[in-house]
């Protein structure tokens, strides 16, 4: 939820804050002490500020705190009185690795069954009950990764930053309705989500067609994060700075060694990398019922291999790219759009796919052999084809021997293109 899009939010908000003066803003940001000798809940003893070979790992939490929400919003999402216990709505690791020009965003399912140091076995989102450092300990024990920095954002912070951005456009391939989350997107197509709608979109867990709600929700969060980054990287994006400043100041918590200058540097590097060098992964896991409680059990040896590759900076391959029983997120599909004489319409299709959360490479003139509109796929990219085809259902599929380097699916837009269905 809030944590799952904080990377994209920071790309804009912290960069915007730099314009009005980071020092002034930072005085209003809540910070947590870092001390390896501390024992209280309001201190981070396990965070290790020294990054390894310039690769830094951020633990980013989306807190389910209702603080700052209006009475109407608390009626929708629950109030501090009705929601018992502290939980993290989302836990992600963001690993920036400038040596390899990449950033990895790793999501942890909230129902993941883990060992919580000092408190037995439970769902990972419950570790927050015992304070931020217990979450750090839990993630460190599971992954073997040292956590260099801590970031926490609450529900109100997410909602208000999205509003300060002027909302976020998103395109979906099917109706999405969740009465509990108050999400109502009644048709496939494109929407412009304000903060409240965006909050419902990334929190929804009861959408028809989701086989494993926790995993489907993460796939949507990844999709939304891509859409956020796409908007913030758009040329000439100037936002309402005072609202961004207030959203950052009042609704974010960071460790005392992490200042907004470092976050600004992080966002600058992300902007330089662009969409193609930001990779999303999910901790490999499978559903399990233990003692009458539904969990997601860590899937070994895939998870072990993923954590090892993160620790040593190796290529991730396809581990954690998709979750079992869950469609591949558009955020993990790279699409190439060729213009075969369609003119501006090829650019329109590319923009539509970007708003849907795909990684879309620059539009180029089609090779001579491609003359008509089609979705081109090969046997090694069946899952990717299904995702793209869901958004471009009117385009005929055509099998090819292989894709261009770094491309999962190719879309050709020719003179016969009649538009995107429903747009």
GROMACS .gro file of C-alpha atoms in nm:
model
  423
    1UNK     CA    1   0.000   0.000   0.000
    2UNK     CA    2   0.163   0.329   0.109
    3UNK     CA    3   0.503   0.163   0.118
    4UNK     CA    4   0.449   0.002  -0.218
    5UNK     CA    5   0.432   0.339  -0.392
    6UNK     CA    6   0.661   0.544  -0.170
    7UNK     CA    7   0.947   0.500  -0.417
    8UNK     CA    8   0.748   0.672  -0.690
    9UNK     CA    9   0.612   0.930  -0.448
   10UNK     CA   10   0.962   1.022  -0.331
   11UNK     CA   11   1.077   1.070  -0.690
   12UNK     CA   12   0.847   1.370  -0.705
   13UNK     CA   13   0.788   1.488  -0.352
   14UNK     CA   14   1.146   1.507  -0.231
   15UNK     CA   15   1.266   1.659  -0.557
   16UNK     CA   16   0.992   1.918  -0.529
   17UNK     CA   17   1.081   1.983  -0.168
   18UNK     CA   18   1.433   2.068  -0.282
   19UNK     CA   19   1.293   2.367  -0.470
   20UNK     CA   20   1.142   2.526  -0.159
   21UNK     CA   21   1.427   2.443   0.076
   22UNK     CA   22   1.505   2.102   0.221
   23UNK     CA   23   1.643   2.235   0.548
   24UNK     CA   24   1.319   2.409   0.638
   25UNK     CA   25   1.109   2.104   0.556
   26UNK     CA   26   1.331   1.858   0.739
   27UNK     CA   27   1.272   2.033   1.071
   28UNK     CA   28   0.915   1.905   1.064
   29UNK     CA   29   0.995   1.542   0.976
   30UNK     CA   30   0.965   1.276   1.248
   31UNK     CA   31   1.288   1.082   1.302
   32UNK     CA   32   1.372   0.766   1.498
   33UNK     CA   33   1.698   0.730   1.687
   34UNK     CA   34   1.952   0.472   1.566
   35UNK     CA   35   2.160   0.315   1.842
   36UNK     CA   36   2.281  -0.047   1.858
   37UNK     CA   37   2.260  -0.033   2.240
   38UNK     CA   38   1.899   0.083   2.268
   39UNK     CA   39   1.624  -0.150   2.391
   40UNK     CA   40   1.303   0.056   2.374
   41UNK     CA   41   1.042   0.033   2.098
   42UNK     CA   42   1.104   0.387   1.978
   43UNK     CA   43   1.462   0.321   1.871
   44UNK     CA   44   1.630   0.138   1.583
   45UNK     CA   45   1.905  -0.090   1.715
   46UNK     CA   46   1.934  -0.315   1.409
   47UNK     CA   47   1.966  -0.054   1.135
   48UNK     CA   48   2.324  -0.032   1.001
   49UNK     CA   49   2.374   0.304   0.829
   50UNK     CA   50   2.687   0.208   0.635
   51UNK     CA   51   2.595   0.101   0.283
   52UNK     CA   52   2.794  -0.185   0.125
   53UNK     CA   53   2.991  -0.088  -0.187
   54UNK     CA   54   2.751   0.206  -0.239
   55UNK     CA   55   2.453  -0.031  -0.254
   56UNK     CA   56   2.197   0.089   0.001
   57UNK     CA   57   1.895  -0.099   0.129
   58UNK     CA   58   1.589   0.091   0.250
   59UNK     CA   59   1.315  -0.077   0.453
   60UNK     CA   60   0.993   0.101   0.360
   61UNK     CA   61   0.676   0.044   0.561
   62UNK     CA   62   0.323   0.147   0.482
   63UNK     CA   63   0.172   0.184   0.828
   64UNK     CA   64  -0.200   0.116   0.872
   65UNK     CA   65  -0.221   0.409   1.114
   66UNK     CA   66  -0.544   0.606   1.065
   67UNK     CA   67  -0.393   0.920   1.220
   68UNK     CA   68  -0.465   1.225   1.009
   69UNK     CA   69  -0.765   1.077   0.828
   70UNK     CA   70  -1.095   1.264   0.834
   71UNK     CA   71  -1.399   1.122   1.016
   72UNK     CA   72  -1.547   1.017   0.682
   73UNK     CA   73  -1.222   0.843   0.585
   74UNK     CA   74  -1.204   0.666   0.920
   75UNK     CA   75  -1.558   0.543   0.864
   76UNK     CA   76  -1.436   0.390   0.539
   77UNK     CA   77  -1.099   0.251   0.649
   78UNK     CA   78  -1.155   0.211   1.023
   79UNK     CA   79  -1.049   0.438   1.310
   80UNK     CA   80  -0.777   0.408   1.573
   81UNK     CA   81  -1.050   0.282   1.810
   82UNK     CA   82  -1.189   0.013   1.581
   83UNK     CA   83  -0.860  -0.116   1.434
   84UNK     CA   84  -0.689  -0.302   1.717
   85UNK     CA   85  -0.310  -0.344   1.721
   86UNK     CA   86  -0.039  -0.192   1.505
   87UNK     CA   87   0.014  -0.344   1.162
   88UNK     CA   88   0.212  -0.271   0.852
   89UNK     CA   89  -0.013  -0.257   0.551
   90UNK     CA   90   0.289  -0.304   0.327
   91UNK     CA   91   0.655  -0.398   0.371
   92UNK     CA   92   0.904  -0.351   0.090
   93UNK     CA   93   1.279  -0.336   0.048
   94UNK     CA   94   1.423  -0.084  -0.193
   95UNK     CA   95   1.783  -0.166  -0.285
   96UNK     CA   96   1.968   0.097  -0.486
   97UNK     CA   97   2.282  -0.030  -0.655
   98UNK     CA   98   2.463   0.243  -0.854
   99UNK     CA   99   2.743   0.004  -0.954
  100UNK     CA  100   2.495  -0.197  -1.158
  101UNK     CA  101   2.266   0.093  -1.250
  102UNK     CA  102   1.963  -0.073  -1.099
  103UNK     CA  103   1.707  -0.041  -0.823
  104UNK     CA  104   1.524  -0.346  -0.687
  105UNK     CA  105   1.184  -0.315  -0.518
  106UNK     CA  106   1.104  -0.631  -0.322
  107UNK     CA  107   0.754  -0.676  -0.176
  108UNK     CA  108   0.673  -0.894   0.124
  109UNK     CA  109   0.317  -1.035   0.135
  110UNK     CA  110   0.150  -0.914   0.453
  111UNK     CA  111   0.037  -1.270   0.537
  112UNK     CA  112   0.389  -1.413   0.505
  113UNK     CA  113   0.460  -1.660   0.787
  114UNK     CA  114   0.791  -1.572   0.950
  115UNK     CA  115   0.990  -1.596   1.270
  116UNK     CA  116   0.948  -1.269   1.462
  117UNK     CA  117   1.254  -1.240   1.689
  118UNK     CA  118   1.151  -1.267   2.053
  119UNK     CA  119   0.784  -1.319   1.969
  120UNK     CA  120   0.754  -1.655   1.793
  121UNK     CA  121   0.603  -1.729   1.454
  122UNK     CA  122   0.338  -1.508   1.299
  123UNK     CA  123   0.237  -1.300   1.001
  124UNK     CA  124   0.505  -1.052   0.904
  125UNK     CA  125   0.271  -0.753   0.924
  126UNK     CA  126   0.217  -0.821   1.298
  127UNK     CA  127   0.586  -0.762   1.378
  128UNK     CA  128   0.512  -0.387   1.387
  129UNK     CA  129   0.316  -0.438   1.711
  130UNK     CA  130   0.651  -0.453   1.891
  131UNK     CA  131   0.800  -0.150   1.724
  132UNK     CA  132   0.991  -0.061   1.406
  133UNK     CA  133   1.312  -0.235   1.506
  134UNK     CA  134   1.136  -0.570   1.543
  135UNK     CA  135   1.028  -0.534   1.180
  136UNK     CA  136   1.389  -0.460   1.086
  137UNK     CA  137   1.504  -0.767   1.282
  138UNK     CA  138   1.238  -0.985   1.118
  139UNK     CA  139   1.331  -0.879   0.764
  140UNK     CA  140   1.703  -0.908   0.836
  141UNK     CA  141   1.666  -1.260   0.975
  142UNK     CA  142   1.455  -1.368   0.678
  143UNK     CA  143   1.670  -1.219   0.401
  144UNK     CA  144   2.020  -1.190   0.545
  145UNK     CA  145   2.030  -0.832   0.414
  146UNK     CA  146   2.155  -0.549   0.630
  147UNK     CA  147   1.905  -0.262   0.649
  148UNK     CA  148   2.070   0.077   0.604
  149UNK     CA  149   1.770   0.307   0.631
  150UNK     CA  150   1.410   0.307   0.755
  151UNK     CA  151   1.112   0.492   0.602
  152UNK     CA  152   0.751   0.478   0.726
  153UNK     CA  153   0.442   0.641   0.573
  154UNK     CA  154   0.085   0.632   0.703
  155UNK     CA  155  -0.246   0.615   0.514
  156UNK     CA  156  -0.304   0.988   0.527
  157UNK     CA  157   0.045   1.053   0.394
  158UNK     CA  158  -0.012   0.833   0.091
  159UNK     CA  159  -0.351   0.986   0.016
  160UNK     CA  160  -0.234   1.345   0.052
  161UNK     CA  161   0.080   1.303  -0.155
  162UNK     CA  162  -0.123   1.152  -0.440
  163UNK     CA  163  -0.359   1.450  -0.419
  164UNK     CA  164  -0.063   1.687  -0.416
  165UNK     CA  165   0.060   1.521  -0.735
  166UNK     CA  166  -0.272   1.612  -0.893
  167UNK     CA  167  -0.383   1.249  -0.895
  168UNK     CA  168  -0.241   0.957  -1.090
  169UNK     CA  169  -0.371   0.816  -1.422
  170UNK     CA  170  -0.406   0.438  -1.434
  171UNK     CA  171  -0.547   0.201  -1.696
  172UNK     CA  172  -0.693  -0.139  -1.605
  173UNK     CA  173  -0.792  -0.443  -1.812
  174UNK     CA  174  -1.110  -0.538  -1.624
  175UNK     CA  175  -1.366  -0.393  -1.381
  176UNK     CA  176  -1.234  -0.365  -1.025
  177UNK     CA  177  -1.486  -0.333  -0.743
  178UNK     CA  178  -1.416  -0.391  -0.374
  179UNK     CA  179  -1.693  -0.266  -0.145
  180UNK     CA  180  -1.482  -0.309   0.170
  181UNK     CA  181  -1.201  -0.094   0.029
  182UNK     CA  182  -1.459   0.138  -0.133
  183UNK     CA  183  -1.303   0.084  -0.473
  184UNK     CA  184  -1.535   0.130  -0.771
  185UNK     CA  185  -1.380   0.112  -1.117
  186UNK     CA  186  -1.677  -0.040  -1.303
  187UNK     CA  187  -1.520  -0.093  -1.646
  188UNK     CA  188  -1.193  -0.170  -1.816
  189UNK     CA  189  -1.017   0.145  -1.932
  190UNK     CA  190  -0.838   0.449  -1.796
  191UNK     CA  191  -0.910   0.649  -1.480
  192UNK     CA  192  -0.755   0.946  -1.305
  193UNK     CA  193  -0.732   0.845  -0.939
  194UNK     CA  194  -0.734   1.100  -0.660
  195UNK     CA  195  -0.580   1.018  -0.323
  196UNK     CA  196  -0.881   0.836  -0.180
  197UNK     CA  197  -0.938   0.630  -0.497
  198UNK     CA  198  -0.567   0.547  -0.519
  199UNK     CA  199  -0.567   0.435  -0.156
  200UNK     CA  200  -0.861   0.204  -0.230
  201UNK     CA  201  -0.688   0.072  -0.544
  202UNK     CA  202  -0.365  -0.030  -0.369
  203UNK     CA  203  -0.539  -0.169  -0.058
  204UNK     CA  204  -0.816  -0.372  -0.227
  205UNK     CA  205  -0.817  -0.740  -0.130
  206UNK     CA  206  -1.166  -0.848  -0.242
  207UNK     CA  207  -1.173  -0.805  -0.619
  208UNK     CA  208  -1.350  -1.067  -0.825
  209UNK     CA  209  -1.108  -1.290  -1.010
  210UNK     CA  210  -0.823  -1.267  -0.759
  211UNK     CA  211  -0.717  -1.621  -0.668
  212UNK     CA  212  -0.478  -1.517  -0.388
  213UNK     CA  213  -0.582  -1.166  -0.279
  214UNK     CA  214  -0.259  -1.077  -0.098
  215UNK     CA  215  -0.051  -1.155  -0.406
  216UNK     CA  216  -0.290  -0.994  -0.655
  217UNK     CA  217  -0.285  -0.678  -0.445
  218UNK     CA  218   0.095  -0.663  -0.467
  219UNK     CA  219   0.077  -0.700  -0.847
  220UNK     CA  220  -0.158  -0.398  -0.857
  221UNK     CA  221   0.068  -0.203  -0.624
  222UNK     CA  222   0.362  -0.263  -0.857
  223UNK     CA  223   0.148  -0.151  -1.150
  224UNK     CA  224   0.045   0.165  -0.966
  225UNK     CA  225   0.403   0.242  -0.870
  226UNK     CA  226   0.507   0.228  -1.234
  227UNK     CA  227   0.224   0.467  -1.318
  228UNK     CA  228   0.338   0.705  -1.044
  229UNK     CA  229   0.698   0.700  -1.165
  230UNK     CA  230   0.578   0.754  -1.522
  231UNK     CA  231   0.387   1.065  -1.420
  232UNK     CA  232   0.670   1.208  -1.214
  233UNK     CA  233   0.924   1.154  -1.491
  234UNK     CA  234   0.705   1.329  -1.749
  235UNK     CA  235   0.862   1.645  -1.888
  236UNK     CA  236   0.725   1.966  -1.738
  237UNK     CA  237   0.562   1.801  -1.435
  238UNK     CA  238   0.530   2.090  -1.188
  239UNK     CA  239   0.312   2.013  -0.888
  240UNK     CA  240   0.154   2.194  -0.598
  241UNK     CA  241   0.462   2.228  -0.382
  242UNK     CA  242   0.302   2.351  -0.055
  243UNK     CA  243   0.074   2.045  -0.044
  244UNK     CA  244   0.369   1.812  -0.113
  245UNK     CA  245   0.568   1.971   0.165
  246UNK     CA  246   0.285   1.926   0.416
  247UNK     CA  247   0.235   1.564   0.309
  248UNK     CA  248   0.604   1.484   0.355
  249UNK     CA  249   0.643   1.669   0.683
  250UNK     CA  250   0.348   1.531   0.876
  251UNK     CA  251   0.313   1.178   0.749
  252UNK     CA  252   0.660   1.033   0.705
  253UNK     CA  253   0.896   0.883   0.965
  254UNK     CA  254   1.262   0.817   0.885
  255UNK     CA  255   1.571   0.706   1.076
  256UNK     CA  256   1.789   0.984   1.217
  257UNK     CA  257   2.073   0.909   0.974
  258UNK     CA  258   1.851   0.950   0.669
  259UNK     CA  259   1.797   1.309   0.567
  260UNK     CA  260   1.600   1.454   0.282
  261UNK     CA  261   1.922   1.533   0.094
  262UNK     CA  262   1.990   1.157   0.075
  263UNK     CA  263   1.633   1.092  -0.037
  264UNK     CA  264   1.668   1.363  -0.299
  265UNK     CA  265   1.988   1.199  -0.422
  266UNK     CA  266   1.805   0.865  -0.435
  267UNK     CA  267   1.524   1.010  -0.642
  268UNK     CA  268   1.767   1.184  -0.877
  269UNK     CA  269   1.939   0.853  -0.942
  270UNK     CA  270   1.605   0.684  -1.004
  271UNK     CA  271   1.512   0.954  -1.251
  272UNK     CA  272   1.839   0.900  -1.433
  273UNK     CA  273   1.781   0.524  -1.444
  274UNK     CA  274   1.430   0.557  -1.581
  275UNK     CA  275   1.163   0.286  -1.577
  276UNK     CA  276   1.371   0.017  -1.742
  277UNK     CA  277   1.628  -0.009  -1.462
  278UNK     CA  278   1.377  -0.034  -1.176
  279UNK     CA  279   1.289  -0.400  -1.115
  280UNK     CA  280   1.000  -0.534  -0.907
  281UNK     CA  281   1.005  -0.863  -0.722
  282UNK     CA  282   0.792  -1.043  -0.462
  283UNK     CA  283   0.915  -1.285  -0.197
  284UNK     CA  284   0.837  -1.633  -0.341
  285UNK     CA  285   0.557  -1.784  -0.133
  286UNK     CA  286   0.262  -2.023  -0.149
  287UNK     CA  287  -0.069  -2.039   0.042
  288UNK     CA  288  -0.075  -2.258   0.354
  289UNK     CA  289  -0.322  -2.317   0.635
  290UNK     CA  290  -0.161  -2.386   0.972
  291UNK     CA  291  -0.360  -2.425   1.292
  292UNK     CA  292  -0.671  -2.294   1.118
  293UNK     CA  293  -0.494  -1.972   1.012
  294UNK     CA  294  -0.431  -1.880   0.648
  295UNK     CA  295  -0.073  -1.783   0.572
  296UNK     CA  296   0.163  -1.746   0.283
  297UNK     CA  297   0.458  -1.977   0.342
  298UNK     CA  298   0.803  -1.876   0.216
  299UNK     CA  299   0.886  -2.090  -0.087
  300UNK     CA  300   1.231  -2.244  -0.072
  301UNK     CA  301   1.479  -2.274  -0.240
  302UNK     CA  302   1.356  -1.990  -0.465
  303UNK     CA  303   1.344  -1.737  -0.183
  304UNK     CA  304   1.689  -1.836  -0.060
  305UNK     CA  305   1.829  -1.790  -0.410
  306UNK     CA  306   1.660  -1.449  -0.448
  307UNK     CA  307   1.796  -1.321  -0.116
  308UNK     CA  308   2.144  -1.445  -0.202
  309UNK     CA  309   2.141  -1.265  -0.538
  310UNK     CA  310   2.031  -0.945  -0.367
  311UNK     CA  311   2.311  -0.974  -0.111
  312UNK     CA  312   2.587  -1.028  -0.369
  313UNK     CA  313   2.446  -0.803  -0.643
  314UNK     CA  314   2.390  -1.085  -0.893
  315UNK     CA  315   2.133  -1.082  -1.174
  316UNK     CA  316   1.788  -1.179  -1.042
  317UNK     CA  317   1.663  -1.367  -1.346
  318UNK     CA  318   1.292  -1.449  -1.320
  319UNK     CA  319   1.290  -1.542  -0.949
  320UNK     CA  320   1.011  -1.355  -0.772
  321UNK     CA  321   0.895  -1.185  -1.092
  322UNK     CA  322   0.551  -1.347  -1.074
  323UNK     CA  323   0.349  -1.494  -0.789
  324UNK     CA  324   0.170  -1.831  -0.799
  325UNK     CA  325  -0.195  -1.818  -0.905
  326UNK     CA  326  -0.155  -1.451  -0.998
  327UNK     CA  327  -0.128  -1.282  -1.336
  328UNK     CA  328   0.205  -1.119  -1.409
  329UNK     CA  329   0.196  -0.750  -1.319
  330UNK     CA  330   0.228  -0.507  -1.612
  331UNK     CA  331   0.511  -0.355  -1.407
  332UNK     CA  332   0.721  -0.660  -1.498
  333UNK     CA  333   0.652  -0.661  -1.873
  334UNK     CA  334   0.870  -0.474  -2.123
  335UNK     CA  335   0.693  -0.370  -2.442
  336UNK     CA  336   0.828  -0.233  -2.769
  337UNK     CA  337   0.589  -0.034  -2.989
  338UNK     CA  338   0.669  -0.009  -3.360
  339UNK     CA  339   0.510   0.247  -3.590
  340UNK     CA  340   0.428   0.081  -3.922
  341UNK     CA  341   0.278   0.392  -4.081
  342UNK     CA  342   0.025   0.477  -3.810
  343UNK     CA  343   0.182   0.811  -3.725
  344UNK     CA  344   0.078   0.962  -3.393
  345UNK     CA  345  -0.144   0.665  -3.312
  346UNK     CA  346   0.161   0.453  -3.225
  347UNK     CA  347   0.255   0.712  -2.963
  348UNK     CA  348  -0.100   0.708  -2.829
  349UNK     CA  349  -0.078   0.330  -2.779
  350UNK     CA  350   0.262   0.363  -2.608
  351UNK     CA  351   0.124   0.628  -2.371
  352UNK     CA  352  -0.177   0.408  -2.293
  353UNK     CA  353   0.047   0.113  -2.205
  354UNK     CA  354   0.266   0.334  -1.984
  355UNK     CA  355  -0.041   0.448  -1.790
  356UNK     CA  356  -0.127   0.080  -1.747
  357UNK     CA  357   0.208   0.033  -1.574
  358UNK     CA  358   0.408  -0.140  -1.847
  359UNK     CA  359   0.773  -0.063  -1.916
  360UNK     CA  360   0.742   0.082  -2.267
  361UNK     CA  361   1.054   0.140  -2.472
  362UNK     CA  362   1.072   0.439  -2.711
  363UNK     CA  363   0.854   0.413  -3.023
  364UNK     CA  364   1.050   0.341  -3.341
  365UNK     CA  365   0.973   0.295  -3.709
  366UNK     CA  366   0.879  -0.067  -3.777
  367UNK     CA  367   1.114  -0.294  -3.970
  368UNK     CA  368   0.998  -0.354  -4.327
  369UNK     CA  369   0.863  -0.701  -4.252
  370UNK     CA  370   0.605  -0.555  -4.009
  371UNK     CA  371   0.329  -0.377  -4.201
  372UNK     CA  372   0.004  -0.445  -4.017
  373UNK     CA  373  -0.124  -0.404  -3.663
  374UNK     CA  374  -0.048  -0.699  -3.434
  375UNK     CA  375   0.077  -0.814  -3.094
  376UNK     CA  376   0.392  -1.016  -3.160
  377UNK     CA  377   0.495  -1.288  -2.919
  378UNK     CA  378   0.700  -1.604  -2.902
  379UNK     CA  379   0.673  -1.925  -2.702
  380UNK     CA  380   0.905  -1.805  -2.425
  381UNK     CA  381   0.678  -1.506  -2.351
  382UNK     CA  382   0.334  -1.662  -2.321
  383UNK     CA  383   0.256  -1.505  -1.981
  384UNK     CA  384   0.369  -1.163  -2.098
  385UNK     CA  385   0.156  -1.191  -2.412
  386UNK     CA  386  -0.153  -1.266  -2.205
  387UNK     CA  387  -0.101  -0.951  -1.998
  388UNK     CA  388  -0.050  -0.727  -2.302
  389UNK     CA  389  -0.337  -0.892  -2.491
  390UNK     CA  390  -0.572  -0.816  -2.201
  391UNK     CA  391  -0.510  -0.445  -2.264
  392UNK     CA  392  -0.507  -0.467  -2.644
  393UNK     CA  393  -0.775  -0.731  -2.699
  394UNK     CA  394  -0.871  -0.596  -3.044
  395UNK     CA  395  -0.520  -0.646  -3.183
  396UNK     CA  396  -0.455  -0.983  -3.352
  397UNK     CA  397  -0.175  -1.193  -3.197
  398UNK     CA  398   0.104  -1.320  -3.420
  399UNK     CA  399   0.382  -1.558  -3.322
  400UNK     CA  400   0.742  -1.472  -3.410
  401UNK     CA  401   1.067  -1.662  -3.361
  402UNK     CA  402   1.223  -1.422  -3.113
  403UNK     CA  403   1.183  -1.076  -2.961
  404UNK     CA  404   1.426  -0.786  -2.987
  405UNK     CA  405   1.685  -0.780  -2.706
  406UNK     CA  406   1.535  -0.672  -2.374
  407UNK     CA  407   1.175  -0.694  -2.500
  408UNK     CA  408   0.899  -0.929  -2.380
  409UNK     CA  409   0.624  -0.838  -2.628
  410UNK     CA  410   0.626  -0.629  -2.945
  411UNK     CA  411   0.326  -0.424  -3.056
  412UNK     CA  412   0.303  -0.309  -3.418
  413UNK     CA  413   0.065  -0.024  -3.499
  414UNK     CA  414  -0.011   0.008  -3.870
  415UNK     CA  415  -0.250   0.204  -4.093
  416UNK     CA  416  -0.520  -0.056  -4.019
  417UNK     CA  417  -0.521   0.031  -3.646
  418UNK     CA  418  -0.874   0.119  -3.532
  419UNK     CA  419  -0.800   0.233  -3.179
  420UNK     CA  420  -0.788   0.074  -2.835
  421UNK     CA  421  -1.113  -0.094  -2.740
  422UNK     CA  422  -1.298   0.103  -2.473
  423UNK     CA  423  -1.081   0.414  -2.514
   0.00000   0.00000   0.00000
